[in-house]
Coordinates of C-alpha atoms in Angstrom, one line a residue:
X59 CA -2.9 -21.6 1.9
X60 CA -3.4 -25.0 0.4
X61 CA -0.4 -25.5 -1.8
X62 CA 0.6 -28.0 -4.6
X63 CA 4.3 -27.6 -5.6
X64 CA 4.7 -25.8 -9.0
X65 CA 6.8 -27.3 -11.8
X66 CA 7.1 -24.2 -13.9
X67 CA 7.1 -20.4 -13.1
X68 CA 3.6 -19.5 -14.4
X69 CA 0.9 -17.2 -13.2
X70 CA -0.2 -19.6 -10.5
X71 CA 3.3 -19.9 -9.2
X72 CA 3.5 -16.1 -9.0
X73 CA 0.3 -16.1 -6.9
X74 CA 1.5 -19.0 -4.7
X75 CA 4.9 -17.3 -4.1
X76 CA 3.4 -14.0 -3.2
X77 CA 1.0 -15.7 -0.7
X78 CA 3.8 -17.8 0.9
X79 CA 6.2 -14.8 1.0
X80 CA 3.5 -12.7 2.8
X81 CA 3.0 -15.5 5.3
X82 CA 6.7 -15.9 5.9
X83 CA 7.2 -12.2 6.4
X84 CA 4.2 -12.1 8.7
X85 CA 5.8 -14.8 10.9
X86 CA 9.2 -13.1 10.9
X87 CA 8.1 -9.5 11.1
X88 CA 8.7 -8.8 14.8
X89 CA 12.0 -10.7 14.7
X90 CA 13.2 -8.6 11.7
X91 CA 12.0 -5.4 13.3
X92 CA 14.0 -6.2 16.4
X93 CA 17.3 -6.5 14.5
X94 CA 16.8 -3.4 12.4
X95 CA 19.9 -1.3 13.1
X96 CA 20.9 -0.2 9.5
X97 CA 20.6 2.3 7.9
X98 CA 18.5 3.7 10.8
X99 CA 17.7 1.8 14.0
X100 CA 14.0 2.6 13.7
X101 CA 12.7 -1.0 14.2
X102 CA 10.4 -1.2 11.3
X103 CA 12.1 -3.2 8.5
X104 CA 10.0 -6.3 9.1
X105 CA 6.8 -4.3 9.0
X106 CA 7.8 -2.4 5.9
X107 CA 8.7 -5.6 4.1
X108 CA 5.4 -7.2 5.1
X109 CA 3.3 -4.2 3.9
X110 CA 5.2 -4.2 0.6
X111 CA 4.6 -7.9 0.1
X112 CA 0.9 -7.5 1.1
X113 CA 0.4 -4.9 -1.6
X114 CA 2.1 -7.2 -4.2
X115 CA -0.1 -10.1 -3.1
X116 CA -3.3 -8.1 -3.3
X117 CA -2.5 -6.9 -6.8
X118 CA -1.9 -10.4 -8.0
X119 CA -5.2 -11.6 -6.4
X120 CA -7.0 -8.8 -8.1
X121 CA -5.8 -10.1 -11.5
X122 CA -7.0 -13.6 -10.8
X123 CA -10.3 -12.4 -9.5
X124 CA -10.8 -10.3 -12.7
X125 CA -10.2 -13.3 -14.9
X126 CA -12.6 -15.4 -12.8
X127 CA -15.3 -12.7 -13.1
X128 CA -15.0 -12.7 -16.8
X129 CA -14.7 -16.4 -17.2
X130 CA -11.4 -16.1 -19.0
X131 CA -9.5 -18.7 -17.0
X132 CA -6.0 -18.3 -15.6
X133 CA -4.1 -15.0 -16.4
X134 CA -0.9 -15.1 -18.4
X135 CA 2.5 -15.1 -16.6
X136 CA 3.2 -11.6 -17.8
X137 CA -0.1 -10.3 -16.3
X138 CA 0.6 -11.8 -12.9
X139 CA 4.2 -10.7 -12.9
X140 CA 3.4 -7.2 -13.8
X141 CA 0.7 -7.0 -11.2
X142 CA 3.1 -8.3 -8.6
X143 CA 5.7 -5.6 -9.5
X144 CA 3.1 -2.8 -9.7
X145 CA 1.5 -3.8 -6.3
X146 CA 4.9 -3.8 -4.7
X147 CA 5.8 -0.5 -6.2
X148 CA 2.8 1.4 -5.0
X149 CA 2.8 -0.2 -1.6
X150 CA 6.5 -0.1 -0.9
X151 CA 7.4 1.2 2.6
X152 CA 10.8 2.3 3.9
X153 CA 14.2 1.6 2.5
X154 CA 13.9 -2.2 2.6
X155 CA 10.4 -2.2 1.1
X156 CA 11.5 0.0 -1.7
X157 CA 14.4 -2.2 -2.6
X158 CA 12.2 -5.3 -2.4
X159 CA 9.8 -3.6 -4.9
X160 CA 12.7 -3.1 -7.3
X161 CA 13.8 -6.7 -6.9
X162 CA 10.3 -7.9 -7.8
X163 CA 10.1 -5.4 -10.7
X164 CA 13.4 -6.7 -12.0
X165 CA 12.1 -10.2 -12.0
X166 CA 8.9 -9.2 -13.6
X167 CA 10.7 -7.5 -16.5
X168 CA 12.3 -10.9 -17.4
X169 CA 9.2 -13.0 -16.7
X170 CA 6.9 -10.7 -18.7
X171 CA 9.4 -10.0 -21.6
X172 CA 7.4 -12.3 -23.9
X173 CA 3.8 -11.5 -23.1
X174 CA 2.6 -14.7 -24.8
X175 CA 4.7 -17.2 -22.8
X176 CA 2.6 -19.3 -20.5
X177 CA 5.5 -20.2 -18.2
X178 CA 9.2 -20.2 -17.8
X179 CA 11.7 -22.8 -16.5
X180 CA 14.8 -22.9 -14.4
X181 CA 16.8 -20.9 -16.9
X182 CA 14.1 -18.2 -16.9
X183 CA 14.2 -18.1 -13.1
X184 CA 18.0 -17.7 -13.2
X185 CA 17.8 -14.8 -15.5
X186 CA 15.0 -13.2 -13.5
X187 CA 17.0 -13.4 -10.3
X188 CA 20.1 -11.9 -11.9
X189 CA 18.2 -9.0 -13.4
X190 CA 16.5 -8.4 -10.1
X191 CA 19.7 -8.1 -8.2
X192 CA 21.3 -5.9 -10.8
X193 CA 18.4 -3.5 -11.1
X194 CA 18.0 -3.2 -7.3
X195 CA 21.7 -2.3 -7.0
X196 CA 21.3 0.3 -9.8
X197 CA 18.3 1.9 -8.0
X198 CA 20.3 2.7 -4.8
X199 CA 22.4 5.9 -5.1
X200 CA 25.3 4.6 -3.0
X201 CA 25.2 0.7 -2.6
X202 CA 26.6 -0.6 0.7
X203 CA 27.9 -4.2 1.1
X204 CA 26.6 -6.2 4.0
X205 CA 23.0 -5.2 3.2
X206 CA 20.0 -6.7 1.3
X207 CA 21.8 -5.8 -2.0
X208 CA 24.7 -8.1 -1.1
X209 CA 22.3 -10.9 -0.2
X210 CA 20.4 -10.4 -3.5
X211 CA 23.6 -10.6 -5.5
X212 CA 24.7 -13.7 -3.8
X213 CA 21.3 -15.3 -4.5
X214 CA 21.7 -14.5 -8.2
X215 CA 25.2 -15.8 -8.3
X216 CA 24.3 -19.1 -6.7
X217 CA 21.2 -19.4 -9.0
X218 CA 23.4 -18.8 -12.0
X219 CA 25.6 -21.7 -11.1
X220 CA 22.7 -24.1 -10.7
X221 CA 21.5 -26.5 -13.3
X222 CA 18.0 -27.9 -13.3
X223 CA 14.3 -27.0 -12.8
X224 CA 12.8 -24.0 -10.9
X225 CA 13.0 -25.9 -7.6
X226 CA 16.7 -26.5 -8.0
X227 CA 17.4 -22.9 -9.0
X228 CA 15.2 -21.6 -6.1
X229 CA 17.0 -23.8 -3.6
X230 CA 20.4 -22.7 -4.8
X231 CA 19.4 -19.0 -4.6
X232 CA 18.1 -19.5 -1.1
X233 CA 21.3 -21.3 0.1
X234 CA 23.4 -18.6 -1.5
X235 CA 21.4 -15.8 0.2
X236 CA 21.5 -17.6 3.5
X237 CA 25.3 -17.8 3.4
X238 CA 25.6 -14.2 2.4
X239 CA 23.3 -13.1 5.2
X240 CA 25.4 -14.9 7.8
X241 CA 28.4 -13.0 6.6
X242 CA 26.8 -9.5 6.7
X243 CA 28.2 -8.7 10.3
X244 CA 31.7 -9.0 8.9
X245 CA 30.9 -6.3 6.2
X246 CA 29.0 -3.7 8.3
X247 CA 30.5 -2.5 11.6
X248 CA 27.1 -1.5 13.0
X249 CA 25.9 -5.1 12.6
X250 CA 29.0 -6.5 14.2
X251 CA 28.6 -4.3 17.2
X252 CA 24.9 -5.3 17.6
X253 CA 25.7 -8.9 17.0
X254 CA 23.0 -9.4 14.4
X255 CA 22.6 -10.0 10.6
X256 CA 21.2 -7.4 8.3
X257 CA 17.4 -7.0 8.7
X258 CA 16.6 -6.4 5.1
X259 CA 18.7 -9.3 4.0
X260 CA 16.9 -11.5 6.6
X261 CA 13.6 -10.5 5.0
X262 CA 14.8 -11.3 1.5
X263 CA 15.9 -14.8 2.7
X264 CA 12.3 -15.3 4.0
X265 CA 11.0 -14.3 0.5
X266 CA 13.4 -16.7 -1.2
X267 CA 12.4 -19.4 1.2
X268 CA 8.9 -18.9 0.1
X269 CA 10.1 -19.3 -3.5
X270 CA 11.7 -22.7 -2.6
X271 CA 8.4 -23.8 -1.0
X272 CA 6.5 -22.7 -4.1
X273 CA 8.4 -25.2 -6.3
X274 CA 9.2 -28.0 -3.8
X275 CA 6.3 -27.9 -1.3
X276 CA 8.9 -27.8 1.5
X277 CA 9.6 -24.7 3.7
X278 CA 13.4 -24.3 4.4
X279 CA 14.8 -24.3 7.9
X280 CA 14.7 -21.2 10.1
X281 CA 17.3 -18.6 9.7
X282 CA 19.3 -17.3 12.7
X283 CA 19.3 -13.6 13.2
X284 CA 22.0 -13.3 15.8
X285 CA 25.5 -13.4 14.4
X286 CA 27.3 -16.7 14.9
X287 CA 30.5 -15.3 13.6
X288 CA 30.6 -12.5 16.2
X289 CA 28.8 -14.0 19.3
X290 CA 30.7 -11.7 21.6
X291 CA 29.2 -8.7 20.0
X292 CA 25.8 -8.8 21.6
X293 CA 22.3 -10.0 21.0
X294 CA 19.0 -9.1 19.4
X295 CA 18.3 -6.9 22.5
X296 CA 21.6 -5.0 21.8
X297 CA 20.3 -4.0 18.4
X298 CA 17.5 -2.0 19.9
X299 CA 19.0 -1.1 23.3
X300 CA 22.0 0.8 22.0
X301 CA 21.0 2.9 19.1
X302 CA 23.7 5.5 20.0
X303 CA 26.3 3.0 18.7
X304 CA 24.8 3.0 15.2
X305 CA 26.6 5.3 12.8
X306 CA 23.5 6.3 11.0
X307 CA 21.0 6.1 13.9
X308 CA 18.8 9.0 15.2
X309 CA 20.5 11.5 17.4
X310 CA 24.0 10.8 16.0
X311 CA 24.1 13.4 13.2
X312 CA 22.1 11.4 10.6
X313 CA 19.2 13.0 8.7
X314 CA 16.1 13.7 10.7
X315 CA 13.4 12.7 8.3
X316 CA 12.4 9.8 6.0
X317 CA 10.5 11.0 3.0
X318 CA 8.7 8.6 0.7
X319 CA 6.3 9.3 -2.2
X320 CA 5.0 7.9 -5.4
X321 CA 5.9 10.1 -8.4
X322 CA 4.5 10.4 -11.9
X323 CA 7.3 11.6 -14.1
X324 CA 9.4 10.9 -17.2
X325 CA 12.9 9.3 -17.1
X326 CA 14.7 12.6 -17.8
X327 CA 13.0 14.4 -14.9
X328 CA 13.7 11.4 -12.6
X329 CA 17.4 11.5 -13.5
X330 CA 17.6 15.2 -12.4
X331 CA 15.6 14.3 -9.3
X332 CA 18.1 11.7 -8.3
X333 CA 21.0 14.2 -8.5
X334 CA 19.1 16.8 -6.4
X335 CA 18.0 14.3 -3.7
X336 CA 21.5 12.9 -3.5
X337 CA 22.7 16.3 -2.5
X338 CA 20.0 16.7 0.1
X339 CA 20.5 13.5 2.1
X340 CA 21.3 9.8 2.0
X341 CA 19.7 6.3 1.8
X342 CA 18.4 7.4 -1.6
X343 CA 16.5 4.7 -3.5
X344 CA 14.4 5.5 -6.6
X345 CA 12.6 2.5 -8.1
X346 CA 10.0 2.0 -10.9
X347 CA 9.7 3.1 -14.5
X348 CA 7.2 3.6 -17.3
X349 CA 6.1 6.9 -15.8
X350 CA 5.6 5.7 -12.2
X351 CA 8.3 5.8 -9.5
X352 CA 8.6 5.2 -5.8
X353 CA 11.1 7.7 -4.2
X354 CA 12.7 7.1 -0.8
X355 CA 15.3 9.3 0.9
X356 CA 16.6 10.4 4.4
X357 CA 16.9 14.2 4.7
X358 CA 17.0 17.0 7.2
X359 CA 14.8 19.2 5.0
X360 CA 11.7 17.2 4.2
X361 CA 10.1 20.1 2.4
X362 CA 12.9 20.4 0.0
X363 CA 12.7 16.7 -0.8
X364 CA 9.0 17.1 -1.6
X365 CA 9.5 20.2 -3.6
X366 CA 12.1 18.4 -5.7
X367 CA 9.4 15.8 -6.5
X368 CA 6.9 18.5 -7.5
X369 CA 9.5 20.0 -9.9
X370 CA 10.1 16.5 -11.4
X371 CA 6.4 15.6 -11.8
X372 CA 3.4 14.8 -9.7
X373 CA 4.2 13.3 -6.3
X374 CA 1.4 11.8 -4.2
X375 CA 1.0 9.4 -1.2
X376 CA 3.6 11.5 0.4
X377 CA 4.8 10.2 3.8
X378 CA 7.2 12.0 6.1
X379 CA 8.5 10.3 9.3
X380 CA 10.6 12.1 11.9
X381 CA 13.1 9.5 13.2
X382 CA 13.2 10.9 16.7
X383 CA 9.4 11.0 16.9
X384 CA 8.6 7.8 15.1
X385 CA 5.1 6.7 14.3
X386 CA 5.3 3.2 15.8
X387 CA 8.9 2.4 16.7
X388 CA 11.0 5.2 18.4
X389 CA 14.7 5.2 19.2
X390 CA 17.0 8.0 20.3
X391 CA 16.3 10.5 23.0
X392 CA 13.7 9.8 25.7
X393 CA 10.4 11.6 25.3
X394 CA 7.2 11.7 27.3
X395 CA 4.5 9.3 25.8
X396 CA 1.6 11.1 24.2
X397 CA -1.7 10.4 26.1
X398 CA -4.1 8.3 24.3
X399 CA -7.4 9.9 23.2
X400 CA -10.5 8.1 24.2
X401 CA -12.0 7.8 20.7
X402 CA -11.0 8.4 17.1
X403 CA -12.4 7.8 13.7
X404 CA -10.2 6.3 10.9
X405 CA -11.5 6.6 7.4
X406 CA -10.4 5.5 3.9
X407 CA -11.0 8.3 1.4
X408 CA -10.7 8.3 -2.4
X409 CA -9.3 11.8 -3.0
X410 CA -7.2 14.6 -1.5
X411 CA -10.2 16.9 -1.2
X412 CA -12.2 14.5 0.9
X413 CA -9.0 13.7 2.9
X414 CA -8.9 17.4 3.9
X415 CA -12.6 17.4 4.7
X416 CA -12.4 14.3 6.9
X417 CA -9.2 15.6 8.6
X418 CA -10.9 18.9 9.4
X419 CA -13.7 16.8 11.1
X420 CA -11.1 15.1 13.3
X421 CA -10.7 11.8 11.4
X422 CA -7.4 10.0 10.7
X423 CA -7.4 9.3 7.0
X424 CA -5.9 6.7 4.6
X425 CA -5.8 7.9 1.0
X426 CA -7.0 5.3 -1.6
X427 CA -5.9 6.2 -5.1
X428 CA -7.9 4.9 -8.1
X429 CA -6.9 1.3 -8.6
X430 CA -4.6 1.4 -5.5
X431 CA -6.7 0.2 -2.5
X432 CA -4.9 0.3 0.8
X433 CA -3.7 -3.0 2.4
X434 CA -4.8 -4.1 5.8
X435 CA -1.4 -3.2 7.2
X436 CA -1.9 0.4 6.2
X437 CA -5.3 0.5 8.0
X438 CA -3.8 -1.0 11.1
X439 CA -1.0 1.6 11.0
X440 CA -3.7 4.3 10.7
X441 CA -5.5 2.9 13.7
X442 CA -2.2 3.0 15.7
X443 CA -1.6 6.6 14.4
X444 CA -5.0 7.7 15.7
X445 CA -3.6 6.8 19.2
X446 CA -7.0 6.2 20.8
X447 CA -8.5 3.6 23.1
X448 CA -11.6 3.3 20.9
X449 CA -11.6 3.6 17.1
X450 CA -14.5 3.7 14.6
X451 CA -13.3 2.4 11.2
X452 CA -14.9 3.6 8.0
X453 CA -13.7 1.7 4.9
X454 CA -16.0 3.7 2.5
X455 CA -15.8 1.0 -0.1
X456 CA -17.6 -2.3 -0.4
X457 CA -14.5 -3.9 -1.8
X458 CA -12.5 -3.1 1.3
X459 CA -14.9 -4.9 3.6
X460 CA -12.6 -7.9 4.2
X461 CA -9.4 -5.8 4.3
X462 CA -11.0 -3.5 6.9
X463 CA -12.2 -6.5 8.9
X464 CA -8.7 -8.0 9.0
X465 CA -7.3 -4.7 10.1
X466 CA -9.9 -4.3 12.9
X467 CA -9.1 -7.8 14.1
X468 CA -5.4 -7.1 14.3
X469 CA -6.0 -3.8 16.1
X470 CA -8.2 -5.6 18.6
X471 CA -5.4 -8.1 19.3
X472 CA -3.3 -5.1 20.3
X473 CA -5.8 -4.0 22.9
X474 CA -7.6 -1.3 20.9
X475 CA -11.4 -1.4 20.8
X476 CA -12.4 -1.1 17.2
X477 CA -15.9 -0.9 15.6
X478 CA -16.2 -1.4 11.9
X479 CA -19.0 0.5 10.2
X480 CA -19.5 -1.1 6.7
X481 CA -19.7 2.2 4.8
X482 CA -19.7 1.5 1.0
X483 CA -19.0 5.1 -0.2
X484 CA -17.3 8.2 1.1
X485 CA -20.7 10.0 1.1
X486 CA -21.9 7.4 3.6
X487 CA -18.8 8.1 5.7
X488 CA -19.6 11.8 5.6
X489 CA -23.0 11.1 7.0
X490 CA -21.6 8.9 9.7
X491 CA -19.0 11.5 10.6
X492 CA -21.6 14.2 10.8
X493 CA -23.4 12.5 13.8
X494 CA -20.2 11.4 15.5
X495 CA -20.1 12.5 19.2
X496 CA -17.0 11.3 21.1
X497 CA -18.7 12.2 24.5
X498 CA -21.4 9.5 23.9
X499 CA -20.9 5.9 25.1
X500 CA -19.0 4.0 22.4
X501 CA -21.8 1.6 21.6
X502 CA -24.3 4.5 21.3
X503 CA -22.0 6.5 19.0
X504 CA -21.4 3.5 16.8
X505 CA -25.2 2.8 16.5
X506 CA -25.9 6.5 15.6
X507 CA -23.1 6.6 13.0
X508 CA -24.1 3.2 11.5
X509 CA -27.7 4.4 11.3
X510 CA -26.7 7.6 9.5
X511 CA -24.6 5.7 7.0
X512 CA -27.3 3.2 6.4
X513 CA -29.9 5.9 5.7
X514 CA -27.7 7.4 3.0
X515 CA -28.2 6.2 -0.5
X516 CA -25.1 6.5 -2.6
X517 CA -24.3 6.8 -6.3
X518 CA -21.4 7.7 -8.6
X519 CA -20.9 8.8 -12.1
X520 CA -17.9 7.3 -13.9
X521 CA -16.6 6.7 -17.4
X522 CA -16.4 3.1 -18.6
X523 CA -12.9 1.9 -19.4
X524 CA -13.9 -1.1 -21.5
X525 CA -16.9 -2.8 -23.0
X526 CA -18.8 -4.9 -20.4
X527 CA -22.2 -6.3 -19.4
X528 CA -24.1 -4.3 -16.7
X529 CA -27.5 -4.3 -15.0
X530 CA -28.5 -1.5 -17.5
X531 CA -27.2 -3.3 -20.6
X532 CA -24.0 -3.4 -22.5
X533 CA -21.7 -0.4 -22.2
X534 CA -18.8 0.6 -24.4
X535 CA -15.5 2.2 -23.5
X536 CA -16.1 5.9 -23.0
X537 CA -19.7 5.6 -22.0
X538 CA -20.9 7.6 -18.9
X539 CA -22.2 5.2 -16.2
X540 CA -24.5 6.1 -13.4
X541 CA -24.2 3.6 -10.5
X542 CA -26.8 3.6 -7.7
X543 CA -25.9 1.6 -4.6
X544 CA -23.1 -0.1 -6.5
X545 CA -25.1 -1.2 -9.6
X546 CA -25.1 0.4 -13.0
X547 CA -28.5 2.0 -13.4
X548 CA -27.9 4.5 -16.3
X549 CA -25.7 4.4 -19.4
X550 CA -25.3 7.7 -21.1
X551 CA -23.0 9.9 -23.2
X552 CA -23.0 13.1 -21.2
X553 CA -21.9 13.5 -17.6
X554 CA -24.3 16.2 -16.6
X555 CA -27.4 14.5 -18.2
X556 CA -26.5 11.2 -16.7
X557 CA -25.9 12.7 -13.3
X558 CA -29.3 14.4 -13.4
X559 CA -31.0 11.2 -14.3
X560 CA -29.3 9.4 -11.4
X561 CA -30.2 12.1 -9.0
X562 CA -33.9 12.2 -10.0
X563 CA -34.1 8.5 -9.5
X564 CA -32.6 8.7 -6.1
X565 CA -34.8 11.6 -5.0
X566 CA -38.0 9.8 -6.3
X567 CA -37.8 7.9 -3.0
X568 CA -37.5 11.1 -1.0
X569 CA -34.6 12.8 0.8
X570 CA -33.6 15.8 2.8
X571 CA -30.0 16.4 1.9
X572 CA -28.0 15.9 -1.3
X573 CA -24.2 15.6 -1.1
X574 CA -22.2 16.1 -4.3
X575 CA -18.5 15.3 -4.4
X576 CA -16.8 16.5 -7.6
X577 CA -13.8 14.8 -9.0
X578 CA -11.1 16.5 -11.0
X579 CA -12.7 15.3 -14.3
X580 CA -16.1 16.7 -13.5
X581 CA -17.4 19.5 -15.9
X582 CA -17.3 22.9 -14.3
X583 CA -21.1 23.5 -14.6
X584 CA -22.3 20.2 -13.3
X585 CA -22.6 21.2 -9.7
X586 CA -24.6 24.4 -10.5
X587 CA -26.8 22.5 -12.8
X588 CA -27.6 19.8 -10.2
X589 CA -28.1 22.3 -7.5
X590 CA -30.6 24.2 -9.6
X591 CA -32.4 20.9 -10.5
X592 CA -32.8 20.0 -6.9
X593 CA -34.0 23.5 -5.9
X594 CA -36.6 23.6 -8.7
X595 CA -37.9 20.1 -8.6
X596 CA -37.4 18.9 -5.0
X597 CA -38.6 21.4 -2.5
X598 CA -37.1 21.4 1.1
X599 CA -34.1 19.4 -0.1
X600 CA -30.7 21.0 0.7
X601 CA -27.5 20.5 -1.3
X602 CA -23.9 20.6 -0.2
X603 CA -20.9 20.4 -2.6
X604 CA -17.4 19.3 -2.0
X605 CA -14.3 18.9 -4.2
X606 CA -12.8 15.4 -4.0
X607 CA -9.8 15.8 -6.2
X608 CA -8.4 12.8 -8.1
X609 CA -10.9 10.3 -6.8
X610 CA -11.6 8.0 -9.7
X611 CA -15.3 8.7 -10.1
X612 CA -16.3 11.9 -11.9
X613 CA -19.0 12.5 -9.3
X614 CA -20.1 11.0 -6.0
X615 CA -23.7 11.6 -4.9
X616 CA -25.3 11.0 -1.5
X617 CA -29.0 11.3 -0.6
X618 CA -30.0 11.3 3.1

C-alpha cells in the first residue's frame, strides 16, 4: 500500500492504519500462531487476529467505496471509525480477536464522539487508547495479567504520559506495549515454561506498530517472541511441543469447546447472559453494544452456551470448535488424520435456509449475512474445512469476486487445487451444484458447473433503503426494486406485483425451470401466486421453491 504519513487522525488515517495492521498481522501470523499457549494452546491466535483485522479493513474500504460511488468525497472520521469497529465486531475470531474488536470499538467511541469532527490530534489519540484499554478489560469476565490486556493498558499508560502529535503518541504507545510484552513471561507461568511472550499481546504490538507507521511513515523494528528474561525456559518449539504443561490446555481438565456467536440483544439481557456463561465455563469475553454483541466462551457444554444466547436474544454465525479435534491446529492427544476427499464444493450462501439446502447437497457453506460479506480468510478456512484435494468455489455474489479469487490463490499455495466459478447469485450456485458430479474429471466437472451457472439468469426483489438513481429511474426509500442480472429493471410499490413483472420479463426469453428462494420478509402468498402465474402463462416450465431465511433480498429468482 502506497503510504504518505498522516498528520492527524482522520478517516484516511483510519483506512491507512487498518491496511497496515492487516499487512503486519499477515506477516506475523504464523509466528504468533506458533507461540499461542494461553489460554488454550490451539495455535490460532495469529490467524484469529488476522481475520478480525481483515473484517475491519473491509468495512472501512466499503465506506470509502460508497462515498466514491456517490461523489461525496472522503468520509467523516466518525464514519470510518464506526465502520472499523463494526467490521471487527462481526468478524472477530477467538479470544484474541474478540478482545481486539473491543479495543477498536473503544477507540471508535472516542474518535466518533463528535460526528462532525474531521480529525483529531495527539490528545484525542491518547484518550482513544485509554478508553480502548479500559473497555477491553471490562469486557473480559476475569482479566488475567500477562496477557493482551496488560499490553493494552501499558500502551495507554505510555501514551497518556506523552506530549505531542499523533506520531509521538503512537510511538510512545508502541514502546510501552513492547516493554510490557517482554515482561509477560514473568506474569504468566505458562509463558515462562514455554519461554515465549503472550501471543495476543504480540499481535497488539504489531497493530500498534502499524499505527506508528501510519503517522511517521516508518515501520518499527521487529519484536522478539522468545522470552529474553527466561531464556532457559525453552523456545518457540516448546510452545507447541509441550501442550501438556499448559494449565489451560486441552486434555488437562480445561473446557472442551470454544463457542463464539454474534448476538442481537439488549443490555439487560446481555448482563444476565454474562452471569450464566460465567457459570458454564471460562475465557468469557462479551464485546459490542447498541444491540449487537460478539460472545466468546470456553465450555464443556456447547449446547448450553448456545441456548443461553437464544434466551438472551438472537444468536447467529454460531461457531463451535472442539479443542481436541481442532479445525486447523490440533494439540493434545494423538489422533488418526482424516483422509482427504477427492473433491468438494465450497459455497457462500446468504441465508440459513439455503445453507441447509447446500449442506444437504454435500457443499461446505459460508454464511453471508446482509451487509456482512465474508473475508477471504473465512473462505480459505472453509476450503481447508472441506478437507479435499480439489475444491470448487462458488462465491454466489458479484461483489465477492476479488475476495474469492484471493482465497483461491491462497488455498492453491497450500497445495489444494481450486477452481473458482464466478457465480453472481445463490440461484446460479444451485444450478451449478445440481450438475456437480465428483466422479467426473475435475476439469470436466468445472466446465459443466460453469455452463449451468452461466445459463441461469438471476433476479432479486428487494426494498430500497434510500433514495438513489437506478437504471429504471429514481427510487425512494421503501420502494420495491426488481433487479435482473444485477441491474434495477423495475421500481414498484408491491412485492408480489413487482416479482410478477420481473418473472414475466425473464421468461420472455424462454426457460425450463424457475427457482424461487423466499426470504423471511416475503409475503406468504407470493410463492403460490408466482407458481400459478408460471403454470398458466408459460407452459412446460417447472417451478421449485425454497425458503432462504434472513437473506437480505425479499425474493431470489432463477430461470434456467
